mmCIF file of C-alpha atoms in Angstrom:
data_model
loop_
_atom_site.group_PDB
_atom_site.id
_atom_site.type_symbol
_atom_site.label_atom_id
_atom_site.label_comp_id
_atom_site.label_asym_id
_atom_site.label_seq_id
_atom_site.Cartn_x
_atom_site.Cartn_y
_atom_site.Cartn_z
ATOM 1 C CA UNK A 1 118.439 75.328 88.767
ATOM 2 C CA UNK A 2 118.646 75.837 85.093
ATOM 3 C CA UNK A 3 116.535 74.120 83.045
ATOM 4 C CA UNK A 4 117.405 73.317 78.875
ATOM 5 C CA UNK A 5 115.993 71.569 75.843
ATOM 6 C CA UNK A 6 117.242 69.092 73.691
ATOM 7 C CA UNK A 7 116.729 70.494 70.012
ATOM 8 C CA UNK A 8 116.723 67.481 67.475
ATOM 9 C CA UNK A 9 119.401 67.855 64.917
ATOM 10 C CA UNK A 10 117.809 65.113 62.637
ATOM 11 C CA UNK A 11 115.071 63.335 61.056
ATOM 12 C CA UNK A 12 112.780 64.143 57.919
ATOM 13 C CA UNK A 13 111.874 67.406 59.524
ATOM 14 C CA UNK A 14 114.905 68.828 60.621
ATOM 15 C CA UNK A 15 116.447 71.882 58.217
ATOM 16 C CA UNK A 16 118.444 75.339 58.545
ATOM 17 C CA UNK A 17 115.337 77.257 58.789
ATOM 18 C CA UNK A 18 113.775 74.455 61.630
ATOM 19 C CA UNK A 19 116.812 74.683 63.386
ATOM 20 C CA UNK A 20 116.890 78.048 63.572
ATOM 21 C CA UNK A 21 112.870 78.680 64.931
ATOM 22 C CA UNK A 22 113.507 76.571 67.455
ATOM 23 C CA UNK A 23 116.388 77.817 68.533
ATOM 24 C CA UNK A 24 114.735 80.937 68.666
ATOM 25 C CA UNK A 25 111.796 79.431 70.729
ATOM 26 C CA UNK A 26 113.516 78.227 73.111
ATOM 27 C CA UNK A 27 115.313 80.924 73.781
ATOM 28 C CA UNK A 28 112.074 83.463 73.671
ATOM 29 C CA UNK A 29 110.415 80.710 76.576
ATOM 30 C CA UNK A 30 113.545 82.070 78.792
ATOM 31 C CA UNK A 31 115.198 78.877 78.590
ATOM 32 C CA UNK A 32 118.402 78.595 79.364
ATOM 33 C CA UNK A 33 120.716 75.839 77.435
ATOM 34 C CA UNK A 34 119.620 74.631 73.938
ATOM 35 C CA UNK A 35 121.577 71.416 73.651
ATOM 36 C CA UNK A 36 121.933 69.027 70.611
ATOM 37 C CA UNK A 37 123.116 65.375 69.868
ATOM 38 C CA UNK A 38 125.772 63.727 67.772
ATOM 39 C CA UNK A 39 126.314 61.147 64.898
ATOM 40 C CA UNK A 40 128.871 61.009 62.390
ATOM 41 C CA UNK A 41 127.888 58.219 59.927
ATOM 42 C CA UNK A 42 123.781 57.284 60.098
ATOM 43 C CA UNK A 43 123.897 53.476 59.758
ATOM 44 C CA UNK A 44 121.342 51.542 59.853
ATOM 45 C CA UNK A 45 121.384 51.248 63.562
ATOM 46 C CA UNK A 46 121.161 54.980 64.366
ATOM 47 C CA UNK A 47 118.633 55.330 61.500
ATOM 48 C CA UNK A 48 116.485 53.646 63.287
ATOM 49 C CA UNK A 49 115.724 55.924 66.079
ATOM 50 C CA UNK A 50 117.690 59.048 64.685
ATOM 51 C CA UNK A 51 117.643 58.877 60.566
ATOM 52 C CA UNK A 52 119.013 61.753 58.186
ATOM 53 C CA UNK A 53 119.781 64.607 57.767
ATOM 54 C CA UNK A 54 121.514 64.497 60.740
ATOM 55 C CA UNK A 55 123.573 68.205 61.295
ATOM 56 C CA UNK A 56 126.934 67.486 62.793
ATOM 57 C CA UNK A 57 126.631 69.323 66.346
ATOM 58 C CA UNK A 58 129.709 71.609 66.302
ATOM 59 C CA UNK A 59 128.574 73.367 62.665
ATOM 60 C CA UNK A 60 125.224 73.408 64.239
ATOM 61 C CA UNK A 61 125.632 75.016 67.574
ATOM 62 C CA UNK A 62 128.088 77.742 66.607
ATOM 63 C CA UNK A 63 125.311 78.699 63.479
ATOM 64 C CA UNK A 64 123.019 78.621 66.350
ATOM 65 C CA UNK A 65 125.211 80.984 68.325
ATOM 66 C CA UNK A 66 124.399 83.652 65.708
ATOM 67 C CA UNK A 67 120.719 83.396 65.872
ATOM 68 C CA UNK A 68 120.805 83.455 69.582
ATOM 69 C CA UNK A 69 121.984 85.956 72.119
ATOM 70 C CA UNK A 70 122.004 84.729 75.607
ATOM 71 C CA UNK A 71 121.515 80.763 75.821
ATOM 72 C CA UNK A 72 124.080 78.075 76.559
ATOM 73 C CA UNK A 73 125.150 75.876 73.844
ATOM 74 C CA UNK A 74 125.754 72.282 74.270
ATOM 75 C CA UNK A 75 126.284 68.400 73.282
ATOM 76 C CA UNK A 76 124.174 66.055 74.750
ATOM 77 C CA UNK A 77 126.087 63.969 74.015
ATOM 78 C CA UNK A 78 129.653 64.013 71.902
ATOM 79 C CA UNK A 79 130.553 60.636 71.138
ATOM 80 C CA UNK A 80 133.983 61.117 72.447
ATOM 81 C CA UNK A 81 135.790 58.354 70.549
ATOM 82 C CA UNK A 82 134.833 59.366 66.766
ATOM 83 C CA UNK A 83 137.195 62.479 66.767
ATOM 84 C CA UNK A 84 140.856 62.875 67.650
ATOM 85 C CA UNK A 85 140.807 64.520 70.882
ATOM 86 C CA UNK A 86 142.544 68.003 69.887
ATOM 87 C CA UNK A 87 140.483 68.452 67.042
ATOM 88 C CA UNK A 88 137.300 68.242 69.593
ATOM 89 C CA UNK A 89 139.523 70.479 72.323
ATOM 90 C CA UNK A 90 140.039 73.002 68.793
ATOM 91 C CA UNK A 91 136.366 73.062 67.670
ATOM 92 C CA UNK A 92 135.164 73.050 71.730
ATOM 93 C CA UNK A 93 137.498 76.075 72.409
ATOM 94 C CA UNK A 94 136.363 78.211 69.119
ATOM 95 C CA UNK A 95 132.706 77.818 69.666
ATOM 96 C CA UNK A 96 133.365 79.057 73.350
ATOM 97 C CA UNK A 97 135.255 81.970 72.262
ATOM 98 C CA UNK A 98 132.743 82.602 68.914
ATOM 99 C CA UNK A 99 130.053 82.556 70.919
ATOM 100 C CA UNK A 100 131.039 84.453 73.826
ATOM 101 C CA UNK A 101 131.494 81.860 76.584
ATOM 102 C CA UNK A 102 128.320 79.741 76.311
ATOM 103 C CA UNK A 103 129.336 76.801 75.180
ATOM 104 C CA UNK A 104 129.155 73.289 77.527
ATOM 105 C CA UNK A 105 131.037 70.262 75.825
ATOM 106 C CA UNK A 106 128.671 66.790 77.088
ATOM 107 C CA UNK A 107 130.560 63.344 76.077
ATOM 108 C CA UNK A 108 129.809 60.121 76.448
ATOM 109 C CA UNK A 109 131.070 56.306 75.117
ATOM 110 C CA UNK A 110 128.711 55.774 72.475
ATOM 111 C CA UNK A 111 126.938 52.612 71.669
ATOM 112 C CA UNK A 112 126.519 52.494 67.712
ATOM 113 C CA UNK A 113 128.576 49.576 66.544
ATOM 114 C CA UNK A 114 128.064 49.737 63.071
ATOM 115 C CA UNK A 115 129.154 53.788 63.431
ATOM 116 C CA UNK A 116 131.754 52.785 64.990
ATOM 117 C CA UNK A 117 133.012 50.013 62.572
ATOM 118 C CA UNK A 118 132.015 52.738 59.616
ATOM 119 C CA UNK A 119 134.800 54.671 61.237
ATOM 120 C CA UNK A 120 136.903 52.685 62.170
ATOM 121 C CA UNK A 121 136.995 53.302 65.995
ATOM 122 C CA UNK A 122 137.490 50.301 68.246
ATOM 123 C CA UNK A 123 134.289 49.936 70.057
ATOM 124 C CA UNK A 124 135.768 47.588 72.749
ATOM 125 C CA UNK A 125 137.866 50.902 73.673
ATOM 126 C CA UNK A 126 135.114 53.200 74.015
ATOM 127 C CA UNK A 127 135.542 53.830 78.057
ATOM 128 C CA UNK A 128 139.104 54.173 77.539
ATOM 129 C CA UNK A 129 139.224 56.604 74.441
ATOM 130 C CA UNK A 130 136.254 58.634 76.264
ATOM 131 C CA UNK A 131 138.860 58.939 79.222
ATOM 132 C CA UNK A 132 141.898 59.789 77.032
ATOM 133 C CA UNK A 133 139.943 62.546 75.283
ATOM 134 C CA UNK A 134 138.837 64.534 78.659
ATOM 135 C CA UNK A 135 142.217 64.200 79.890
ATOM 136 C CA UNK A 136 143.630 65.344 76.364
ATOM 137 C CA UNK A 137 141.672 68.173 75.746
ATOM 138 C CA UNK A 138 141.880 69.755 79.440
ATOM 139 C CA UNK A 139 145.438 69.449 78.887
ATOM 140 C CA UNK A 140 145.016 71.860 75.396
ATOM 141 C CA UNK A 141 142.851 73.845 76.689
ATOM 142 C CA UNK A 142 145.354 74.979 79.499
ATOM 143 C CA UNK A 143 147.376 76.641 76.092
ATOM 144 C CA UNK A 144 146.531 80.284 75.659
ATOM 145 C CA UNK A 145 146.224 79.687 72.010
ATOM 146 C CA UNK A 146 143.040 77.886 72.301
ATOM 147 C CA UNK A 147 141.392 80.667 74.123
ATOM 148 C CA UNK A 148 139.197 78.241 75.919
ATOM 149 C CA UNK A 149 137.815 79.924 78.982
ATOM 150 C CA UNK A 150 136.050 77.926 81.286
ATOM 151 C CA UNK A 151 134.127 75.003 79.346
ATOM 152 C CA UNK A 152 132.395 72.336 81.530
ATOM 153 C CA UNK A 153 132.343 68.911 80.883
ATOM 154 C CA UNK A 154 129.434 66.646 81.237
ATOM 155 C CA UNK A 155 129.982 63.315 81.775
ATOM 156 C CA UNK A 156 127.142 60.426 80.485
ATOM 157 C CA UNK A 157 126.539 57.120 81.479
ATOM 158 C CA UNK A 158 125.357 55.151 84.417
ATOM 159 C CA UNK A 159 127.589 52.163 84.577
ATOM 160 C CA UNK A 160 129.976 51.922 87.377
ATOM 161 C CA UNK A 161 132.402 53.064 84.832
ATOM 162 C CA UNK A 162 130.858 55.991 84.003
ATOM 163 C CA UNK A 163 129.919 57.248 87.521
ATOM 164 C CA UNK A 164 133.811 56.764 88.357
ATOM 165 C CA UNK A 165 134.922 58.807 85.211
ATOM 166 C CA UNK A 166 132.751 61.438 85.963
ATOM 167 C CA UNK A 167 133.926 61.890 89.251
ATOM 168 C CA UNK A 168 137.489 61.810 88.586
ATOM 169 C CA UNK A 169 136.954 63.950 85.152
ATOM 170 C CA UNK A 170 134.276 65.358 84.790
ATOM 171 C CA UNK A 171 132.320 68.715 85.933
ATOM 172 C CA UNK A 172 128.854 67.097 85.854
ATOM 173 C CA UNK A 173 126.688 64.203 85.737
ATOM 174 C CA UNK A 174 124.734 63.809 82.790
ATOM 175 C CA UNK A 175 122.737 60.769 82.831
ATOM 176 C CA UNK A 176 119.705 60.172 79.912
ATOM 177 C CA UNK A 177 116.111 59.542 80.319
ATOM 178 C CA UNK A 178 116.256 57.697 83.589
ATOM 179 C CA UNK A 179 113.016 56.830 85.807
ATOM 180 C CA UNK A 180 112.437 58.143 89.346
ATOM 181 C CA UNK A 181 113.625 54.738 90.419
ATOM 182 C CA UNK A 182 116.667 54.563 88.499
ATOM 183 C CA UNK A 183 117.686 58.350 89.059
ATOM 184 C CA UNK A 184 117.557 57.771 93.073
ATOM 185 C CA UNK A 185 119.533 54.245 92.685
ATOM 186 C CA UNK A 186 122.362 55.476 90.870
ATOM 187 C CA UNK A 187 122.319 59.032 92.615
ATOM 188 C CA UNK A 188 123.391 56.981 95.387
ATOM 189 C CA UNK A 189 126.061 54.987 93.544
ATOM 190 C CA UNK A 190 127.301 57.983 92.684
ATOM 191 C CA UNK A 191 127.410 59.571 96.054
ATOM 192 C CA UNK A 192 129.071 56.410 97.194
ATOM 193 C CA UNK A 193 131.472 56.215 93.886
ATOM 194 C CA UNK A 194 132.796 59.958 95.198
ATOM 195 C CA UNK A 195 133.433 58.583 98.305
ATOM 196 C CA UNK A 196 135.550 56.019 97.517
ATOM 197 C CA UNK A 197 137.490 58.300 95.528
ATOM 198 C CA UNK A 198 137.872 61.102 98.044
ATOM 199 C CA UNK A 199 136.584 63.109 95.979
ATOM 200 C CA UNK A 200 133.616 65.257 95.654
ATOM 201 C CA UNK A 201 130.463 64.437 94.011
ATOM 202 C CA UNK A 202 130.177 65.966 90.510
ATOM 203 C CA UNK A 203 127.462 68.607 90.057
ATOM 204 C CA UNK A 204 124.081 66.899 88.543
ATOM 205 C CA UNK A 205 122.696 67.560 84.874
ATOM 206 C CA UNK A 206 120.149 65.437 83.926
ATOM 207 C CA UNK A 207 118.756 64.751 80.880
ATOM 208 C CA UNK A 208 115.051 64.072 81.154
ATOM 209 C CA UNK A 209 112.126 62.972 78.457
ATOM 210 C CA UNK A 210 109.648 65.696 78.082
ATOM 211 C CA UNK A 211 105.967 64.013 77.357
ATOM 212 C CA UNK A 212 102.907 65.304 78.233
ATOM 213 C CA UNK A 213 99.787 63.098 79.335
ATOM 214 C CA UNK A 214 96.436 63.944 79.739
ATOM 215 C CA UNK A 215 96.103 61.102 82.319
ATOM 216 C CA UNK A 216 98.514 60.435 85.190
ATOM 217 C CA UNK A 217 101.410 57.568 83.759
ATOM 218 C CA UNK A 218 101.816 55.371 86.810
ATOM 219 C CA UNK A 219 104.911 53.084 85.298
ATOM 220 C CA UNK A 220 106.948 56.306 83.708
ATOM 221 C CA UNK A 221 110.492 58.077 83.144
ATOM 222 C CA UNK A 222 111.305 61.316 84.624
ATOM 223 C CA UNK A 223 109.185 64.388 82.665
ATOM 224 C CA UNK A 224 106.637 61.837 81.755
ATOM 225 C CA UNK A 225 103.185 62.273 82.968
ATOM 226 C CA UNK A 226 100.778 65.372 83.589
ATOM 227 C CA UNK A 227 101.664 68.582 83.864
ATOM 228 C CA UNK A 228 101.786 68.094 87.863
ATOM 229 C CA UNK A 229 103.774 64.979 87.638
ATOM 230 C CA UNK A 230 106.797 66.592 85.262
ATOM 231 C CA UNK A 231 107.006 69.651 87.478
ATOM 232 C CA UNK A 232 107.057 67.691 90.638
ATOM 233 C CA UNK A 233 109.725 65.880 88.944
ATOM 234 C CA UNK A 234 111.527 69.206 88.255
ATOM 235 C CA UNK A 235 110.987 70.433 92.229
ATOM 236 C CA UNK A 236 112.277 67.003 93.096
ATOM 237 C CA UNK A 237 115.366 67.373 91.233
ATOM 238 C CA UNK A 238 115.983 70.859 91.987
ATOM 239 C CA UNK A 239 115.598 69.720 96.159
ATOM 240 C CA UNK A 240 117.888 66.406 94.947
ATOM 241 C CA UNK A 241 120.950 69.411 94.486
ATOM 242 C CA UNK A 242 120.386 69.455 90.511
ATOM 243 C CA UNK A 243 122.451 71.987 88.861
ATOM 244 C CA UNK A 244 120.822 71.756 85.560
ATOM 245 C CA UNK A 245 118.450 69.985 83.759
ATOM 246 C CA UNK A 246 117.625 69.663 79.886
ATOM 247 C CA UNK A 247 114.219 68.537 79.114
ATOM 248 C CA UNK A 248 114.187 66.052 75.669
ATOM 249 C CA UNK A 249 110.975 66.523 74.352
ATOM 250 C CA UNK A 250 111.640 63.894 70.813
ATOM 251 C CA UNK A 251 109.891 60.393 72.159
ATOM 252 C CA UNK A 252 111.510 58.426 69.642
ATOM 253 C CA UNK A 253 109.413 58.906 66.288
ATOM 254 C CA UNK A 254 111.522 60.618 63.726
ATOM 255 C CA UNK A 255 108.057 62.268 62.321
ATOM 256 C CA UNK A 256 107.617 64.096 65.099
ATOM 257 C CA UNK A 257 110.651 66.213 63.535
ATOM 258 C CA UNK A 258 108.007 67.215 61.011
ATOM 259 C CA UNK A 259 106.059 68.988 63.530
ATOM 260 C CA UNK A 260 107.891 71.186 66.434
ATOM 261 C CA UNK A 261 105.087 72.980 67.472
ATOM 262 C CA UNK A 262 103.386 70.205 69.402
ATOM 263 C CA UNK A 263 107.119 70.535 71.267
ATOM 264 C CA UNK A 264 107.060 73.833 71.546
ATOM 265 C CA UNK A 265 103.703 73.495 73.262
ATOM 266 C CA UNK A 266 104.572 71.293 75.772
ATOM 267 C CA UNK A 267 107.995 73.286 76.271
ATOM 268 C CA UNK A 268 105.437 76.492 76.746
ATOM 269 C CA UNK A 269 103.311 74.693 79.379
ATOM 270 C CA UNK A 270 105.836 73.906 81.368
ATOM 271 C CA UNK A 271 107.744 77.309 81.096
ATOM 272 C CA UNK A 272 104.365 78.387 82.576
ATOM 273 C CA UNK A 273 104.124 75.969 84.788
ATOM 274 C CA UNK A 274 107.159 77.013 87.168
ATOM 275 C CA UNK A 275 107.693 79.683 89.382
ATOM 276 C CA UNK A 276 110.173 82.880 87.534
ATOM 277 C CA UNK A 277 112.630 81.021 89.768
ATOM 278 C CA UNK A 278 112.944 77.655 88.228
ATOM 279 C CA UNK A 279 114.378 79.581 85.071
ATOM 280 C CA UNK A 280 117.571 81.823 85.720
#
């Protein structure tokens, strides 16, 4: 199972040289995707949990690729409907090739709807333009020109219609922050989803909140808790058929982007905390 981090790409603390130490951190604890979100225009309803500066995740990774040598680079997620679908299959395919093949493209429907009214993307179409773009850009990426390689594509979401685009489209699963409850219930819908598709169930990518507790958390997410309960949570995922998973250690304060060590910490202890085989 490979195991990631979500690097914050915003908030007060966030800058070039921040961006590039924890790149650089992550990759020194042996992990092995460093993964990154996406916003376009910060209105006032993404301010809230993710304010500026806010470093567009394309421009960001593929700086990142030159600071780092053997990690996987990824979105978690691309909002697909905020860019024309062969500029994202462009930009997808040159980081790839830039950055020698470790590049993972994670999209998802969005939910911002001032963003999208700043942009003028119809919100009520979000499902539908998240489909078009997969299609689209798998379609591109079959030209030579792009030089695309083999790029995955995560799929978000948890909704019906997300499990069913995922299975017809998508590589992986990538649901966000779920509970142990809420993982196992729509883990099945998946399974079931597949099924009624004839088709086989995606590959599993997770990603999980990172928070470490001095006391056991009894009412919790996944990677919340003690040091036992998060890497329980990992061995439970990894025996669940998980193919990756990319721990989120931001909780939702955007001064915490002030100070990444106390991340880096917890990131550490759990590094140490699994066996050399947890980490490829």
């Amino acid at each position: 199972m490979l195991i990631g981090v979500n690097v914050p790409n915003f908030g007060p603390g966030s800058r070039p040289a921040v961006l590039r130490d924890w790149a650089r951190t992550v990759e020194g604890l042996g992990f092995d995707l460093l993964m990154v979100s996406d916003h376009v225009v910060i209105t006032s309803d993404v301010a809230a949990q993710y304010p500026a500066p806010f470093y567009e995740p394309f421009t960001t990774l593929s700086w990142l690729a030159g600071v780092t040598d053997r990690i996987t680079l990824g979105t978690t997620v691309l909002i697909a409907p905020y860019r024309h679908p062969l500029l994202v299959a462009r930009m997808a395919a040159n980081l790839n090739d830039l950055s020698g093949g470790r590049f993972v493209l994670g999209v998802g429907v969005g939910w911002a709807r001032q963003e999208f009214e700043a942009l003028g993307a119809p919100f009520h179409r979000r499902g539908a333009l998240t489909d078009e773009l997969i299609t689209t850009v798998r379609e591109a990426w079959r030209d030579e020109g792009y030089r695309a390689g083999d790029i995955p594509i995560w799929v978000g979401g948890h909704s019906d219609g997300a499990l069913r685009r995922v299975v017809r489209l998508g590589d992986a699963w990538h649901p966000l922050r779920q509970t142990p409850e809420d993982w196992r219930k729509y883990l099945a819908r998946l399974k079931e989803i597949a099924d009624e598709e004839g088709r086989p169930v995606p590959a599993l990518a997770p990603r999980v909140l990172l928070r470490l507790t001095d006391a056991p958390v009894d009412d919790r997410r996944l990677g919340e808790g003690t040091l036992d309960q998060v890497t329980h949570d990992l061995e439970q995922l990894r025996a669940d058929g998980v193919r990756a998973v990319v721990l989120d250690p931001y909780a939702g304060d955007p001064e915490e982007t002030r100070h990444p060590r106390a991340a880096w910490r917890m990131l550490a202890a759990v590094r140490e905390a699994l066996p050399e085989r947890e980490i490829q």
